[in-house]
Amino acid sequence: SLSLQQFGFRPSIFTRKGGRLVLNGRRLLFQPELAAASRLDACECAARALRLALALDEAEPLSSPRLVAFLDAASSLKAVRLDVLDEEQKLAFFLNVYHTMIQHAYSLLGPPSSLLKAISFFNTIAYQVGGDVFTLAELEHNVLRAPSCRPKSFFSKWVLPKSSYSFALTTADYRLNFALSCGSASGLATVPVYQPTLLGAQLDAVASAFLARTVAVSCRSGGGGGGGDAAVALTLPKLFQWYARDFGSGKHAMEGAAVAMEFLRGPERELLRSRLAQEQKPDLEIRYAPFSFACSRLIELEVGRESSGRRISGGGPGG
């Protein structure tokens, strides 16, 4: 089995409340190596690390050249330059780093099995990147989601970190909600290796795949309006409730329904479109599926180039 000695360390300089477990510390980079690593393309480094992480077997032997190559690739992220990245490059880079950290931690410790264990897990697992250190929770909420809303959850104000980072994203994109994957059974366990030049198409493709898996649209009897048509029941993933303000004002559940409709296909899309187009209050009952903390290792998702590649900022389709 894998060991903490092989994978990580707890340097006191990086320790805050509860401590951090920095996983990408196999190689110490001294000045010549730091200088060489700083000249590497940060996005390529993150993409390579994720590809190698996704290629690992669940019981990869410690002597495996693939494991050594992955650990070295993860270590190289310590010295990359983040100040030269534009917004789309940062989004691709940090999505790949996030999923690399997830796969790395699951290979070492296994996925968390409960809400309380997940809180500890995401606030402990850390990487050193570009001369700074962040946990999974900090990367998600203080870097990737920095310009987006905080979750509408009773516990969030106590368990989410309040760190700030100079390299945090500045432009909100609600597709990030569908792109971030911890391997939960409530979402996708498949992730692409994001590339800045294909980022819009990849985010669209992942949004479509995520919503096709997690959204349910069905008719039920007893609808009162809409010219006698049956009312429609729409089940959305929990994140539409947690991050409602990412999809509009956050005051109307219909805003999330409109976003889901944009990515659905076939009869479900048309059924939902017909209800949202009603002038009076739509015959639409919106529910939110519970979130599952049953997680699994990630698998690479091959994404083609045929998607539209549009970039959608926060605030819903119209905004």
PDB file of C-alpha atoms in Angstrom, residues 182-303:
ATOM      1  CA  CYS A 182     -14.540  15.084  -6.314  1.00  0.00           C
ATOM      2  CA  GLY A 183     -15.790  11.798  -7.776  1.00  0.00           C
ATOM      3  CA  SER A 184     -19.114  12.013  -5.935  1.00  0.00           C
ATOM      4  CA  ALA A 185     -21.915   9.674  -6.937  1.00  0.00           C
ATOM      5  CA  SER A 186     -24.016  12.853  -7.242  1.00  0.00           C
ATOM      6  CA  GLY A 187     -21.993  14.029 -10.228  1.00  0.00           C
ATOM      7  CA  LEU A 188     -19.407  12.863 -12.722  1.00  0.00           C
ATOM      8  CA  ALA A 189     -16.366  10.783 -11.852  1.00  0.00           C
ATOM      9  CA  THR A 190     -14.954  11.533 -15.300  1.00  0.00           C
ATOM     10  CA  VAL A 191     -12.884  14.669 -15.936  1.00  0.00           C
ATOM     11  CA  PRO A 192     -11.098  15.977 -19.018  1.00  0.00           C
ATOM     12  CA  VAL A 193      -7.567  17.293 -19.014  1.00  0.00           C
ATOM     13  CA  TYR A 194      -8.376  20.947 -19.598  1.00  0.00           C
ATOM     14  CA  GLN A 195      -6.526  22.927 -22.259  1.00  0.00           C
ATOM     15  CA  PRO A 196      -6.771  26.726 -22.529  1.00  0.00           C
ATOM     16  CA  THR A 197      -7.313  26.599 -26.294  1.00  0.00           C
ATOM     17  CA  LEU A 198     -10.255  24.186 -25.922  1.00  0.00           C
ATOM     18  CA  LEU A 199     -11.538  25.401 -22.568  1.00  0.00           C
ATOM     19  CA  GLY A 200     -14.939  26.711 -23.674  1.00  0.00           C
ATOM     20  CA  ALA A 201     -15.763  23.571 -25.623  1.00  0.00           C
ATOM     21  CA  GLN A 202     -14.596  21.354 -22.762  1.00  0.00           C
ATOM     22  CA  LEU A 203     -16.665  23.234 -20.172  1.00  0.00           C
ATOM     23  CA  ASP A 204     -19.757  23.013 -22.394  1.00  0.00           C
ATOM     24  CA  ALA A 205     -19.246  19.287 -22.943  1.00  0.00           C
ATOM     25  CA  VAL A 206     -18.788  18.606 -19.236  1.00  0.00           C
ATOM     26  CA  ALA A 207     -21.853  20.714 -18.371  1.00  0.00           C
ATOM     27  CA  SER A 208     -23.958  18.718 -20.835  1.00  0.00           C
ATOM     28  CA  ALA A 209     -22.664  15.385 -19.515  1.00  0.00           C
ATOM     29  CA  PHE A 210     -23.117  16.443 -15.876  1.00  0.00           C
ATOM     30  CA  LEU A 211     -26.684  17.687 -16.341  1.00  0.00           C
ATOM     31  CA  ALA A 212     -27.686  14.705 -18.489  1.00  0.00           C
ATOM     32  CA  ARG A 213     -26.683  12.501 -15.553  1.00  0.00           C
ATOM     33  CA  THR A 214     -28.068  14.561 -12.663  1.00  0.00           C
ATOM     34  CA  VAL A 215     -31.233  16.299 -13.945  1.00  0.00           C
ATOM     35  CA  ALA A 216     -34.596  14.531 -14.160  1.00  0.00           C
ATOM     36  CA  VAL A 217     -37.689  15.920 -15.909  1.00  0.00           C
ATOM     37  CA  SER A 218     -41.014  14.131 -15.628  1.00  0.00           C
ATOM     38  CA  CYS A 219     -44.736  14.802 -16.044  1.00  0.00           C
ATOM     39  CA  ARG A 220     -47.172  14.371 -13.210  1.00  0.00           C
ATOM     40  CA  SER A 221     -50.936  14.601 -13.153  1.00  0.00           C
ATOM     41  CA  GLY A 222     -52.822  17.389 -11.482  1.00  0.00           C
ATOM     42  CA  GLY A 223     -51.402  20.445 -13.228  1.00  0.00           C
ATOM     43  CA  GLY A 224     -53.711  23.409 -12.851  1.00  0.00           C
ATOM     44  CA  GLY A 225     -52.525  25.732 -15.615  1.00  0.00           C
ATOM     45  CA  GLY A 226     -50.850  25.722 -18.951  1.00  0.00           C
ATOM     46  CA  GLY A 227     -54.011  24.983 -20.897  1.00  0.00           C
ATOM     47  CA  GLY A 228     -54.683  21.698 -19.152  1.00  0.00           C
ATOM     48  CA  ASP A 229     -51.208  20.298 -19.659  1.00  0.00           C
ATOM     49  CA  ALA A 230     -49.801  18.069 -16.962  1.00  0.00           C
ATOM     50  CA  ALA A 231     -47.470  19.737 -14.495  1.00  0.00           C
ATOM     51  CA  VAL A 232     -43.775  18.965 -14.763  1.00  0.00           C
ATOM     52  CA  ALA A 233     -41.475  17.855 -11.946  1.00  0.00           C
ATOM     53  CA  LEU A 234     -37.836  18.940 -12.293  1.00  0.00           C
ATOM     54  CA  THR A 235     -35.129  17.462 -10.084  1.00  0.00           C
ATOM     55  CA  LEU A 236     -31.880  19.434 -10.003  1.00  0.00           C
ATOM     56  CA  PRO A 237     -28.579  18.532  -8.330  1.00  0.00           C
ATOM     57  CA  LYS A 238     -28.026  20.063  -4.904  1.00  0.00           C
ATOM     58  CA  LEU A 239     -25.441  22.539  -6.182  1.00  0.00           C
ATOM     59  CA  PHE A 240     -28.238  24.547  -7.860  1.00  0.00           C
ATOM     60  CA  GLN A 241     -29.542  25.241  -4.365  1.00  0.00           C
ATOM     61  CA  TRP A 242     -26.159  25.735  -2.699  1.00  0.00           C
ATOM     62  CA  TYR A 243     -24.860  28.117  -5.375  1.00  0.00           C
ATOM     63  CA  ALA A 244     -28.149  29.652  -6.538  1.00  0.00           C
ATOM     64  CA  ARG A 245     -26.620  33.111  -7.048  1.00  0.00           C
ATOM     65  CA  ASP A 246     -24.195  31.666  -9.603  1.00  0.00           C
ATOM     66  CA  PHE A 247     -27.191  31.132 -11.893  1.00  0.00           C
ATOM     67  CA  GLY A 248     -28.957  34.465 -11.454  1.00  0.00           C
ATOM     68  CA  SER A 249     -30.231  36.575  -8.566  1.00  0.00           C
ATOM     69  CA  GLY A 250     -30.503  33.539  -6.318  1.00  0.00           C
ATOM     70  CA  LYS A 251     -34.120  34.415  -5.491  1.00  0.00           C
ATOM     71  CA  HIS A 252     -35.923  32.282  -8.050  1.00  0.00           C
ATOM     72  CA  ALA A 253     -35.484  28.557  -8.620  1.00  0.00           C
ATOM     73  CA  MET A 254     -36.614  29.105 -12.216  1.00  0.00           C
ATOM     74  CA  GLU A 255     -33.203  30.675 -12.928  1.00  0.00           C
ATOM     75  CA  GLY A 256     -31.508  27.362 -12.285  1.00  0.00           C
ATOM     76  CA  ALA A 257     -34.127  25.582 -14.365  1.00  0.00           C
ATOM     77  CA  ALA A 258     -33.350  27.891 -17.302  1.00  0.00           C
ATOM     78  CA  VAL A 259     -29.634  27.095 -17.033  1.00  0.00           C
ATOM     79  CA  ALA A 260     -30.311  23.360 -16.943  1.00  0.00           C
ATOM     80  CA  MET A 261     -32.544  23.647 -20.011  1.00  0.00           C
ATOM     81  CA  GLU A 262     -29.708  25.234 -22.015  1.00  0.00           C
ATOM     82  CA  PHE A 263     -27.622  22.056 -21.699  1.00  0.00           C
ATOM     83  CA  LEU A 264     -30.309  19.365 -21.844  1.00  0.00           C
ATOM     84  CA  ARG A 265     -31.194  17.612 -25.087  1.00  0.00           C
ATOM     85  CA  GLY A 266     -34.217  15.856 -26.587  1.00  0.00           C
ATOM     86  CA  PRO A 267     -37.721  15.578 -25.062  1.00  0.00           C
ATOM     87  CA  GLU A 268     -36.619  16.716 -21.598  1.00  0.00           C
ATOM     88  CA  ARG A 269     -35.353  20.018 -22.992  1.00  0.00           C
ATOM     89  CA  GLU A 270     -38.544  20.628 -24.972  1.00  0.00           C
ATOM     90  CA  LEU A 271     -40.783  19.736 -22.044  1.00  0.00           C
ATOM     91  CA  LEU A 272     -38.880  22.088 -19.770  1.00  0.00           C
ATOM     92  CA  ARG A 273     -38.845  24.820 -22.415  1.00  0.00           C
ATOM     93  CA  SER A 274     -42.633  24.626 -22.799  1.00  0.00           C
ATOM     94  CA  ARG A 275     -43.164  25.160 -19.078  1.00  0.00           C
ATOM     95  CA  LEU A 276     -40.659  27.989 -18.723  1.00  0.00           C
ATOM     96  CA  ALA A 277     -42.322  29.751 -21.672  1.00  0.00           C
ATOM     97  CA  GLN A 278     -45.708  29.910 -19.915  1.00  0.00           C
ATOM     98  CA  GLU A 279     -46.753  33.491 -19.235  1.00  0.00           C
ATOM     99  CA  GLN A 280     -48.455  32.669 -15.965  1.00  0.00           C
ATOM    100  CA  LYS A 281     -46.744  30.800 -13.151  1.00  0.00           C
ATOM    101  CA  PRO A 282     -45.280  27.703 -14.829  1.00  0.00           C
ATOM    102  CA  ASP A 283     -46.605  24.275 -13.894  1.00  0.00           C
ATOM    103  CA  LEU A 284     -43.146  23.312 -12.734  1.00  0.00           C
ATOM    104  CA  GLU A 285     -42.271  21.724  -9.417  1.00  0.00           C
ATOM    105  CA  ILE A 286     -38.551  22.022  -8.658  1.00  0.00           C
ATOM    106  CA  ARG A 287     -36.827  19.647  -6.263  1.00  0.00           C
ATOM    107  CA  TYR A 288     -33.181  19.208  -5.279  1.00  0.00           C
ATOM    108  CA  ALA A 289     -31.546  15.806  -5.091  1.00  0.00           C
ATOM    109  CA  PRO A 290     -29.503  15.101  -1.938  1.00  0.00           C
ATOM    110  CA  PHE A 291     -25.737  15.207  -2.286  1.00  0.00           C
ATOM    111  CA  SER A 292     -23.876  11.937  -1.873  1.00  0.00           C
ATOM    112  CA  PHE A 293     -20.511  11.845  -0.115  1.00  0.00           C
ATOM    113  CA  ALA A 294     -19.807   8.410  -1.608  1.00  0.00           C
ATOM    114  CA  CYS A 295     -16.828   9.195  -3.827  1.00  0.00           C
ATOM    115  CA  SER A 296     -14.633   7.221  -6.189  1.00  0.00           C
ATOM    116  CA  ARG A 297     -11.377   7.748  -8.067  1.00  0.00           C
ATOM    117  CA  LEU A 298     -11.504   9.868 -11.194  1.00  0.00           C
ATOM    118  CA  ILE A 299     -11.392   8.646 -14.813  1.00  0.00           C
ATOM    119  CA  GLU A 300     -10.261  10.653 -17.821  1.00  0.00           C
ATOM    120  CA  LEU A 301     -13.016  11.979 -20.057  1.00  0.00           C
ATOM    121  CA  GLU A 302     -12.165  12.468 -23.713  1.00  0.00           C
ATOM    122  CA  VAL A 303     -13.822  15.656 -24.949  1.00  0.00           C
TER     123      VAL A 303
END
